[in-house]
Coordinates of C-alpha atoms in Angstrom, one line a residue:
M12 CA 21.4 38.2 20.2
T13 CA 22.4 39.6 23.6
D14 CA 22.4 43.2 24.6
S15 CA 26.2 43.3 24.3
E16 CA 26.1 41.9 20.7
A17 CA 23.1 44.1 19.6
P18 CA 23.8 46.7 16.9
P19 CA 23.4 50.4 17.7
A20 CA 19.8 51.5 18.0
K21 CA 19.6 53.3 14.7
A22 CA 17.4 53.0 11.7
P23 CA 18.3 50.5 9.0
E24 CA 18.3 51.9 5.5
G25 CA 14.8 52.5 4.3
V26 CA 13.1 52.5 7.7
S27 CA 11.8 55.9 8.6
G28 CA 11.1 57.0 12.1
A29 CA 13.1 54.0 13.4
P30 CA 14.8 55.8 16.4
A31 CA 11.3 55.6 18.1
L32 CA 11.0 51.9 17.4
P33 CA 11.9 49.3 20.0
Q34 CA 15.2 47.6 19.8
P35 CA 13.8 44.2 18.9
V36 CA 12.0 45.8 15.9
L37 CA 15.3 47.4 14.7
E38 CA 17.0 44.0 14.9
I39 CA 14.3 42.4 12.9
A40 CA 14.4 45.2 10.3
S41 CA 18.2 44.7 10.0
G42 CA 17.7 41.0 9.5
Y43 CA 15.6 41.6 6.4
A44 CA 17.5 44.5 4.9
F45 CA 18.9 42.5 1.9
T46 CA 21.0 44.2 -0.8
G47 CA 20.3 41.7 -3.6
P48 CA 17.1 40.7 -5.4
A49 CA 14.4 39.4 -3.1
L50 CA 10.7 38.6 -3.0
D51 CA 8.5 40.9 -0.9
L52 CA 6.2 39.1 1.5
G53 CA 4.7 42.0 3.5
A54 CA 5.2 44.3 6.5
L55 CA 6.1 43.6 10.1
L56 CA 3.5 43.2 12.8
W57 CA 4.5 44.3 16.2
D58 CA 2.5 44.9 19.4
G59 CA -0.8 44.9 17.4
R60 CA 0.5 47.4 14.8
C61 CA 1.5 47.0 11.1
L62 CA 4.8 48.7 10.5
P63 CA 5.1 49.3 6.7
D64 CA 8.6 50.7 7.0
V65 CA 9.8 47.2 8.0
Q66 CA 9.5 45.0 4.9
I67 CA 9.8 41.2 5.3
R68 CA 11.5 39.6 2.3
I69 CA 13.1 36.4 1.0
P70 CA 16.4 36.6 -0.9
L71 CA 16.0 35.2 -4.4
P72 CA 19.1 33.0 -4.3
M73 CA 17.9 31.3 -1.2
L74 CA 14.7 30.0 -2.7
N75 CA 16.5 26.7 -3.6
R76 CA 17.1 26.1 0.1
H77 CA 13.5 24.8 0.3
G78 CA 10.7 25.9 2.5
L79 CA 7.5 25.3 4.4
V80 CA 4.1 27.0 4.2
A81 CA 1.9 25.8 7.0
G82 CA -1.3 26.8 8.8
A83 CA -4.8 25.8 9.6
T84 CA -7.5 25.6 6.9
G85 CA -8.7 29.1 5.8
T86 CA -5.7 31.0 7.1
G87 CA -4.4 32.0 3.6
K88 CA -1.8 29.4 2.6
T89 CA -3.0 29.3 -1.0
K90 CA -2.8 33.0 -1.4
T91 CA 0.7 32.9 0.0
L92 CA 1.7 30.4 -2.7
Q93 CA 0.1 32.6 -5.3
L94 CA 2.0 35.7 -3.9
I95 CA 5.4 33.9 -4.0
A96 CA 4.7 32.3 -7.4
E97 CA 3.8 35.6 -9.0
Q98 CA 7.1 37.2 -7.9
L99 CA 9.2 34.2 -8.9
S100 CA 7.6 34.3 -12.4
A101 CA 8.3 38.0 -12.7
Q102 CA 11.9 37.3 -11.8
G103 CA 12.2 34.7 -14.6
V104 CA 11.9 31.7 -12.4
P105 CA 9.6 28.8 -13.5
V106 CA 7.1 27.6 -10.9
F107 CA 5.2 24.4 -10.3
L108 CA 1.9 24.6 -8.3
A109 CA -0.3 21.7 -7.3
D110 CA -3.9 23.0 -7.4
V111 CA -5.7 20.6 -5.1
K112 CA -8.8 22.7 -4.5
G113 CA -9.1 24.2 -8.0
D114 CA -8.6 27.8 -7.0
V115 CA -5.0 28.6 -8.2
S116 CA -5.9 28.9 -11.9
G117 CA -6.6 32.6 -11.4
I118 CA -2.8 33.3 -11.4
S119 CA -3.2 33.4 -15.2
A120 CA -5.6 36.4 -15.1
P121 CA -5.2 39.9 -13.7
G122 CA -6.7 40.4 -10.2
Q123 CA -9.7 42.5 -9.5
E124 CA -9.3 45.6 -7.3
N125 CA -11.7 46.0 -4.4
D126 CA -11.9 47.5 -1.0
K127 CA -10.1 44.6 0.7
V128 CA -7.2 44.7 -1.8
R129 CA -6.9 48.5 -1.5
T130 CA -6.9 48.3 2.3
R131 CA -4.3 45.5 2.4
A132 CA -2.0 47.3 -0.1
G133 CA -2.2 50.5 1.9
E134 CA -1.4 48.8 5.2
V135 CA 1.8 47.1 3.8
R136 CA 2.8 49.9 1.5
Q137 CA 2.3 47.8 -1.7
E138 CA 2.0 49.3 -5.1
W139 CA -0.7 46.9 -6.3
T140 CA -1.1 46.5 -10.0
P141 CA -3.4 43.8 -11.5
A142 CA -1.4 41.3 -13.5
G143 CA -1.8 37.8 -15.0
F144 CA 1.2 35.4 -15.5
P145 CA 2.1 32.9 -18.2
C146 CA 0.6 29.5 -17.3
E147 CA 0.4 26.0 -18.5
F148 CA -2.4 23.8 -17.1
Y149 CA -2.0 20.1 -16.6
A150 CA -4.2 17.2 -15.3
L151 CA -3.3 13.7 -14.2
G152 CA -4.1 11.4 -17.0
G153 CA -6.3 14.0 -18.5
M154 CA -8.9 13.8 -15.7
G155 CA -10.0 17.4 -15.4
H156 CA -9.0 20.6 -17.2
G157 CA -5.5 20.4 -18.4
I158 CA -2.9 18.8 -20.7
P159 CA -2.7 15.1 -19.7
V160 CA 0.3 14.1 -17.6
R161 CA 1.2 10.4 -17.8
A162 CA 4.0 8.2 -16.7
T163 CA 5.0 4.7 -17.7
I164 CA 5.0 2.0 -15.0
T165 CA 8.7 1.5 -15.8
S166 CA 9.7 5.0 -15.2
F167 CA 7.4 5.4 -12.1
G168 CA 9.4 2.6 -10.4
P169 CA 8.6 0.1 -7.7
V170 CA 9.1 2.4 -4.6
L171 CA 6.6 5.0 -5.7
L172 CA 4.1 2.4 -7.1
S173 CA 4.2 0.6 -3.8
K174 CA 3.1 3.8 -2.1
V175 CA 0.2 4.2 -4.5
L176 CA -0.9 0.5 -4.1
Q177 CA -0.4 0.7 -0.3
L178 CA 1.9 -2.3 -0.2
N179 CA 3.9 -3.3 2.9
Q180 CA 7.6 -3.6 3.0
T181 CA 7.8 -7.3 2.0
Q182 CA 5.4 -6.7 -0.9
E183 CA 7.4 -3.6 -1.9
Q184 CA 10.6 -5.6 -2.1
S185 CA 8.8 -8.3 -4.2
L186 CA 7.6 -5.6 -6.6
G187 CA 11.1 -4.3 -6.9
L188 CA 12.2 -7.9 -7.8
I189 CA 9.5 -7.9 -10.6
F190 CA 10.7 -4.6 -12.0
H191 CA 14.3 -5.9 -11.9
Y192 CA 13.3 -8.9 -13.9
A193 CA 11.3 -6.9 -16.4
D194 CA 14.2 -4.5 -16.9
Q195 CA 16.7 -7.3 -17.5
K196 CA 14.5 -9.1 -20.0
G197 CA 13.5 -6.0 -21.9
L198 CA 9.8 -6.3 -21.0
E199 CA 8.7 -2.8 -21.0
L200 CA 6.1 -1.9 -18.3
V201 CA 4.2 0.9 -20.0
D202 CA 0.8 0.6 -18.4
L203 CA -1.0 -1.4 -15.7
K204 CA -1.9 -4.4 -17.9
D205 CA 1.9 -4.8 -18.7
L206 CA 2.7 -5.2 -15.0
R207 CA -0.2 -7.5 -14.4
A208 CA 0.9 -9.7 -17.3
V209 CA 4.5 -10.0 -16.0
V210 CA 3.3 -10.8 -12.4
T211 CA 0.9 -13.4 -13.8
F212 CA 3.6 -15.0 -16.0
L213 CA 6.1 -15.2 -13.1
T214 CA 3.6 -17.2 -11.0
S215 CA 2.7 -19.5 -13.9
D216 CA 4.1 -22.9 -14.4
E217 CA 6.3 -21.6 -17.2
G218 CA 7.6 -18.6 -15.3
K219 CA 8.1 -19.8 -11.7
S220 CA 11.7 -20.8 -12.3
E221 CA 12.7 -17.4 -13.6
L222 CA 13.1 -15.7 -10.2
K223 CA 14.4 -18.7 -8.2
G224 CA 18.0 -17.6 -8.5
I225 CA 17.3 -14.2 -7.0
G226 CA 14.8 -14.9 -4.3
G227 CA 11.6 -16.0 -6.0
L228 CA 8.1 -14.6 -5.8
S229 CA 5.6 -16.2 -3.5
T230 CA 2.1 -16.9 -4.8
A231 CA 0.6 -15.1 -1.8
T232 CA 2.6 -11.9 -2.4
A233 CA 1.8 -12.0 -6.1
G234 CA -1.8 -12.4 -5.3
V235 CA -1.8 -9.3 -3.1
I236 CA -0.1 -7.3 -5.8
L237 CA -2.6 -8.5 -8.5
R238 CA -5.5 -7.7 -6.2
S239 CA -4.1 -4.2 -5.5
L240 CA -3.7 -3.6 -9.2
T241 CA -7.3 -4.7 -9.9
A242 CA -8.7 -2.4 -7.2
F243 CA -6.5 0.4 -8.4
E244 CA -7.9 0.0 -12.0
A245 CA -11.4 -0.3 -10.7
Q246 CA -11.0 3.2 -9.2
G247 CA -10.3 4.5 -12.8
M248 CA -6.6 4.9 -12.4
S249 CA -5.5 3.4 -15.7
P250 CA -5.3 6.7 -17.6
F251 CA -2.4 7.9 -15.4
F252 CA 0.0 5.3 -16.6
G253 CA 0.9 5.1 -20.3
E254 CA 2.3 7.1 -23.2
P255 CA 3.2 9.6 -24.3
E256 CA 5.0 10.1 -21.1
F257 CA 5.3 13.6 -19.7
D258 CA 8.7 15.2 -20.1
T259 CA 9.3 17.0 -16.8
S260 CA 11.7 19.4 -18.5
E261 CA 8.5 21.2 -19.7
L262 CA 8.2 22.5 -16.1
S263 CA 11.4 24.6 -16.6
R264 CA 10.2 26.7 -19.5
V265 CA 10.4 30.5 -19.6
A266 CA 7.9 32.6 -21.6
G267 CA 8.9 34.8 -24.5
D268 CA 8.8 37.9 -22.4
G269 CA 11.4 36.5 -20.0
R270 CA 8.9 35.6 -17.2
G271 CA 9.0 32.1 -15.7
T272 CA 6.1 29.8 -16.8
V273 CA 3.8 28.8 -13.9
S274 CA 2.8 25.1 -14.4
V275 CA -0.5 24.5 -12.6
L276 CA -1.4 20.8 -12.0
E277 CA -5.2 20.8 -11.7
L278 CA -6.1 18.1 -9.1
P279 CA -9.8 18.7 -8.1
A280 CA -10.9 15.6 -10.2
V281 CA -8.7 13.4 -8.0
Q282 CA -9.2 15.0 -4.6
D283 CA -10.5 11.7 -3.4
K284 CA -7.4 9.8 -4.4
P285 CA -4.7 11.4 -2.2
Q286 CA -2.3 8.5 -2.4
L287 CA -2.2 8.8 -6.2
F288 CA -1.7 12.6 -6.6
S289 CA 0.7 13.0 -3.7
T290 CA 2.9 10.1 -5.0
F291 CA 2.6 11.4 -8.6
L292 CA 3.9 14.7 -7.4
M293 CA 6.9 12.9 -5.9
W294 CA 7.5 11.2 -9.3
L295 CA 7.6 14.6 -10.9
L296 CA 10.2 15.8 -8.4
A297 CA 12.2 12.5 -8.6
D298 CA 12.2 12.7 -12.4
L299 CA 13.5 16.3 -12.3
F300 CA 16.2 15.2 -9.8
H301 CA 17.1 12.3 -12.1
D302 CA 17.5 14.5 -15.2
L303 CA 18.7 17.9 -14.2
P304 CA 22.5 18.7 -14.2
E305 CA 24.4 19.9 -11.1
V306 CA 24.6 23.7 -11.0
G307 CA 25.6 24.4 -7.3
D308 CA 24.6 27.8 -5.9
V309 CA 23.0 30.0 -8.5
D310 CA 21.7 33.6 -8.6
K311 CA 18.2 32.4 -8.8
P312 CA 16.5 29.0 -8.8
K313 CA 16.0 27.0 -12.0
L314 CA 12.5 26.0 -10.7
V315 CA 10.5 26.3 -7.5
F316 CA 8.2 23.4 -6.8
F317 CA 5.2 23.8 -4.4
F318 CA 4.1 20.5 -2.9
D319 CA 0.5 21.0 -1.6
E320 CA -1.2 18.7 0.9
A321 CA 2.3 17.4 1.8
H322 CA 1.1 15.4 4.8
L323 CA -0.5 12.9 2.3
L324 CA 2.9 12.1 1.0
F325 CA 4.2 11.0 4.3
N326 CA 1.2 9.1 5.7
D327 CA 1.8 5.4 6.0
A328 CA 5.1 5.7 4.0
S329 CA 7.7 2.9 4.2
K330 CA 11.2 3.7 5.6
A331 CA 12.6 3.2 2.1
F332 CA 10.2 5.8 0.8
L333 CA 10.9 8.3 3.5
D334 CA 14.7 7.8 3.1
A335 CA 14.3 8.5 -0.7
I336 CA 12.3 11.7 0.0
T337 CA 14.9 12.9 2.4
Q338 CA 17.8 12.3 0.1
T339 CA 16.0 13.8 -2.9
V340 CA 15.2 17.0 -0.9
R341 CA 18.7 17.2 0.4
L342 CA 20.4 16.8 -3.0
I343 CA 18.1 18.5 -5.4
R344 CA 19.1 21.9 -4.1
S345 CA 22.4 21.6 -5.9
K346 CA 20.4 21.2 -9.2
G347 CA 18.9 24.7 -8.7
V348 CA 15.4 23.4 -7.6
G349 CA 13.6 24.7 -4.5
V350 CA 10.8 22.7 -2.9
F351 CA 8.1 24.2 -0.7
F352 CA 6.0 21.8 1.3
V353 CA 2.5 23.0 2.1
T354 CA 0.6 21.5 5.0
Q355 CA -1.2 22.3 8.2
T356 CA 1.5 21.9 10.9
P357 CA 5.3 21.3 10.8
K358 CA 4.7 18.0 12.6
D359 CA 3.2 16.7 9.3
V360 CA 6.7 16.6 7.9
P361 CA 9.3 14.1 9.1
G362 CA 12.1 15.7 11.1
D363 CA 14.8 14.8 8.6
V364 CA 12.9 16.5 5.8
L365 CA 11.9 19.5 8.0
A366 CA 15.6 20.1 8.8
Q367 CA 16.1 20.8 5.1
L368 CA 13.5 23.6 5.0
G369 CA 15.2 26.9 5.6
N370 CA 12.4 29.2 4.7
R371 CA 9.3 29.2 6.8
V372 CA 5.9 30.9 6.5
Q373 CA 3.6 29.8 9.3
H374 CA 0.0 30.9 9.2
A375 CA -2.3 30.8 12.2
L376 CA -2.9 27.6 14.2
R377 CA -6.0 26.6 16.1
A378 CA -5.7 25.3 19.7
F379 CA -9.2 24.0 20.5
T380 CA -8.2 20.5 21.7
P381 CA -5.4 18.9 23.7
D382 CA -3.9 17.6 20.4
D383 CA -4.1 21.1 18.9
Q384 CA -2.2 22.4 22.0
K385 CA 0.5 19.8 21.6
A386 CA 0.9 20.6 17.9
L387 CA 1.1 24.3 18.7
K388 CA 3.9 23.8 21.3
A389 CA 5.8 21.5 18.8
T390 CA 5.5 24.2 16.1
V391 CA 6.9 26.9 18.4
K392 CA 9.9 24.7 19.1
T393 CA 10.8 24.6 15.4
F394 CA 11.4 28.4 15.3
P395 CA 14.6 30.3 16.4
N396 CA 14.4 32.2 19.7
S397 CA 12.4 35.4 19.3
P398 CA 11.0 38.3 21.3
Y399 CA 7.5 37.2 20.4
D400 CA 5.3 34.9 22.6
L401 CA 4.8 32.6 19.6
E402 CA 2.1 30.5 21.3
E403 CA 0.0 33.6 21.7
V404 CA 0.9 35.1 18.3
L405 CA 0.2 31.9 16.3
T406 CA -3.3 31.6 17.7
A407 CA -4.1 35.3 17.2
L408 CA -3.0 35.8 13.6
G409 CA -5.6 36.8 11.1
T410 CA -6.2 35.6 7.6
G411 CA -3.3 36.7 5.4
E412 CA -0.9 37.0 8.3
A413 CA 2.0 34.7 9.2
V414 CA 5.1 34.2 11.3
V415 CA 8.1 34.2 9.0
T416 CA 11.8 33.2 9.2
V417 CA 13.9 32.7 6.1
L418 CA 17.6 32.3 5.2
S419 CA 19.5 35.5 4.7
E420 CA 21.9 36.1 1.8
K421 CA 24.6 34.6 4.0
G422 CA 22.6 31.5 4.7
A423 CA 21.8 32.3 8.3
P424 CA 18.3 32.3 9.7
T425 CA 16.6 35.7 9.9
P426 CA 14.8 36.9 13.0
V427 CA 11.3 35.6 13.5
A428 CA 8.9 38.2 12.1
A429 CA 5.1 38.3 12.5
T430 CA 4.0 39.6 9.0
R431 CA 0.9 41.0 7.3
L432 CA 1.3 39.6 3.9
R433 CA 0.8 41.4 0.6
A434 CA -2.1 40.8 -1.7
P435 CA -1.5 38.7 -4.9
E436 CA -1.8 40.8 -8.1
S437 CA -3.5 38.0 -10.1
L438 CA -7.1 36.8 -9.7
M439 CA -7.7 35.3 -6.3
G440 CA -10.0 32.5 -7.4
P441 CA -10.5 30.1 -10.3
V442 CA -10.8 31.3 -13.9
D443 CA -13.8 30.3 -16.0
P444 CA -13.7 26.6 -17.0
A445 CA -14.3 27.5 -20.6
A446 CA -11.4 30.0 -20.6
L447 CA -9.3 27.3 -19.0
D448 CA -10.1 24.8 -21.7
R449 CA -9.3 27.3 -24.4
A450 CA -5.9 28.0 -22.8
V451 CA -5.2 24.2 -22.7
E452 CA -6.2 23.6 -26.3
Q453 CA -4.2 26.5 -27.5
S454 CA -1.0 25.4 -25.8
P455 CA 1.8 24.1 -28.0
L456 CA 2.1 21.1 -25.7
Y457 CA -1.5 20.0 -26.2
G458 CA -0.8 18.2 -29.5
R459 CA 2.2 16.4 -28.0
Y460 CA 0.4 14.9 -25.0
A461 CA -3.4 15.0 -25.6
E462 CA -3.9 11.6 -27.3
A463 CA -2.8 8.4 -25.5
V464 CA -0.7 5.8 -27.4
D465 CA -0.8 2.1 -26.7
R466 CA 2.2 0.5 -28.4
E467 CA 3.6 -3.0 -28.1
S468 CA 5.0 -3.7 -24.6
A469 CA 5.2 -6.5 -22.1
Y470 CA 1.5 -7.5 -22.3
E471 CA 1.4 -7.7 -26.1
K472 CA 4.7 -9.6 -26.2
L473 CA 3.8 -12.2 -23.6
T474 CA 0.3 -12.6 -25.0
A475 CA 1.6 -13.1 -28.5
R476 CA 4.3 -15.6 -27.4
E477 CA 1.8 -17.6 -25.3
A478 CA -0.4 -17.9 -28.4
Q479 CA 2.5 -19.0 -30.5
A480 CA 3.6 -21.5 -27.9
A481 CA 0.1 -22.9 -27.7
A482 CA 0.0 -23.2 -31.5
S483 CA 3.4 -24.9 -31.7
S484 CA 2.4 -27.5 -29.0
A485 CA -0.7 -28.6 -30.9
P486 CA -0.4 -32.1 -32.7
S487 CA 1.0 -31.7 -36.2
A488 CA -0.1 -33.7 -39.3
P489 CA 1.7 -37.0 -39.6
S490 CA 3.1 -36.1 -43.0
E491 CA 4.8 -32.9 -41.7
P492 CA 8.3 -33.3 -40.2
T493 CA 8.9 -32.1 -36.7
S494 CA 10.7 -28.9 -36.6
S495 CA 14.3 -28.9 -35.5
R496 CA 13.3 -26.6 -32.6
G497 CA 10.7 -29.2 -31.5
R498 CA 13.2 -32.1 -31.8
G499 CA 15.7 -30.2 -29.8
R500 CA 13.4 -29.6 -27.0
K501 CA 12.3 -33.2 -26.9
D502 CA 15.9 -34.6 -27.1
D503 CA 17.2 -32.2 -24.5
G504 CA 14.3 -32.8 -22.1
Q505 CA 14.1 -29.0 -21.6
D506 CA 11.2 -26.6 -21.6
S507 CA 11.9 -23.1 -22.8
S508 CA 10.0 -20.5 -20.9
V509 CA 7.7 -18.0 -22.6
V510 CA 10.1 -15.1 -21.8
Q511 CA 13.1 -17.0 -23.2
Q512 CA 11.1 -17.5 -26.4
V513 CA 10.3 -13.8 -26.5
V514 CA 13.9 -12.8 -26.0
G515 CA 14.9 -15.1 -28.9
S516 CA 12.2 -14.0 -31.3
G517 CA 12.7 -11.8 -34.3
V518 CA 10.1 -9.4 -33.0
F519 CA 12.1 -8.9 -29.8
K520 CA 15.4 -8.5 -31.7
S521 CA 13.8 -5.8 -33.9
L522 CA 12.5 -4.0 -30.8
A523 CA 15.9 -4.2 -29.2
R524 CA 17.5 -2.6 -32.3
S525 CA 14.9 0.2 -32.2
L526 CA 15.3 0.9 -28.5
G527 CA 19.1 0.7 -28.6
T528 CA 21.2 -0.4 -25.7
Q529 CA 18.6 0.2 -23.0
V530 CA 16.6 -3.0 -24.0
G531 CA 18.1 -6.3 -23.0
R532 CA 19.8 -5.1 -19.9
E533 CA 18.8 -3.7 -16.6
I534 CA 17.7 -0.1 -16.5
T535 CA 19.7 2.3 -14.3
R536 CA 17.3 3.6 -11.6
S537 CA 17.4 6.5 -9.3
I538 CA 17.2 6.6 -5.6
F539 CA 13.5 6.4 -5.9
G540 CA 13.6 3.5 -8.3
T541 CA 12.5 5.8 -11.2
A542 CA 14.0 5.3 -14.6
R543 CA 14.1 7.3 -17.8
R544 CA 14.2 5.6 -21.2
R545 CA 13.1 8.2 -23.6
R546 CA 16.3 10.3 -23.6

């Protein structure tokens, strides 16, 4: 804003003593003086002083315009997530949090007042009151403290599974072909053994011809996929795929008192499996995108999704995968869902995705090495012009301080504001594991998802039909007539494939009736290749 465009140097509403404040401070204050509901982040920092009269906020309706929380390790990113999540819950907005380090569970319990909390509350003029918030705790495949979250291989889809298995582009395309075939033939891929059975069949003498008309599957590529599946299972990954499959609509629940439920996905047990948990988070988001109706602009989001350790999602990702992420982030806003990516620097996020993130909370960055300096300069370039020397400010911020810019109620970027953030009102640390387990077991969702179910699917069908085919090919007694089916095969000189036998069997027809029109034809898949068959 130029001097000729600047508003008169007067105090915005709610800012006492403002005539003595510098003009840039008045402009920043005006940029955050919203009239509608908003979340309070903290107070402005200017020239080494905290100015509690200038409150920095995010308009509630703009939370579905996505955001980024970034900063070096130990600068307070997790507490910022907790602060935002608390206020969203209080406003009736459900929240999803990925708890990678295991220290977010405290949001369910009231905080503990101490000297640090009292000092921070006084500095930013916060009326701090200890409070816990309604929570549900989940764990991938039941590994750790939480209600088990599982997905079927079919619904997970080939694009996301390729990321987990670290397949290259050619192998990813071949895996897509395998899913396409299984969808068409009604071979449900529920767990990893189902996928292995279908790949093995398609490279067998009986199954090689099945894919010839649509490109085929090379033995070498099939071998890579099978080896990747074996290594994946050897790491203990089988529990994550199966049934009952988690219904992602559970993440949009509101508690009886009107507060939004905070869904905490506990991930400490899989910290050493970043490809898995980051891709699984993307499945949750893609599934929400697939199922939620269009709502356009709303007074408050339907759900805000925090994607922690976001850089793991983008590392070594194929172009198809990155394109799908970009499209999902771009379009899910109209379904009332906001997505916040949490990582160390903005450069961890691809430019096309970063361009969709209108709300920014940037904690301190370190500049100890030439690479650090390069990342710092790149970060500064992602912010609007400001009166701050951002290179200096970003390296001087303390824990619990950040540089903020958000979207105003009109959708325009607000002025850049160095901010001393408020203290969360819930417990800043993990709750006792025993209390966490009790909360999980008392949840009404526990009985729905706790026990895994292994019903008949591709593996069982193919195994049964192979056994039947082997039995029918054995020599029969001379006194017994050859079946009409056997004569027909001999006379025609044709060999029915195992899958053709399955499709024609009474068992398959019964299953087709039970599953309705979804079985026996290709499944409709989303932009991520995910599919839903339970609704």
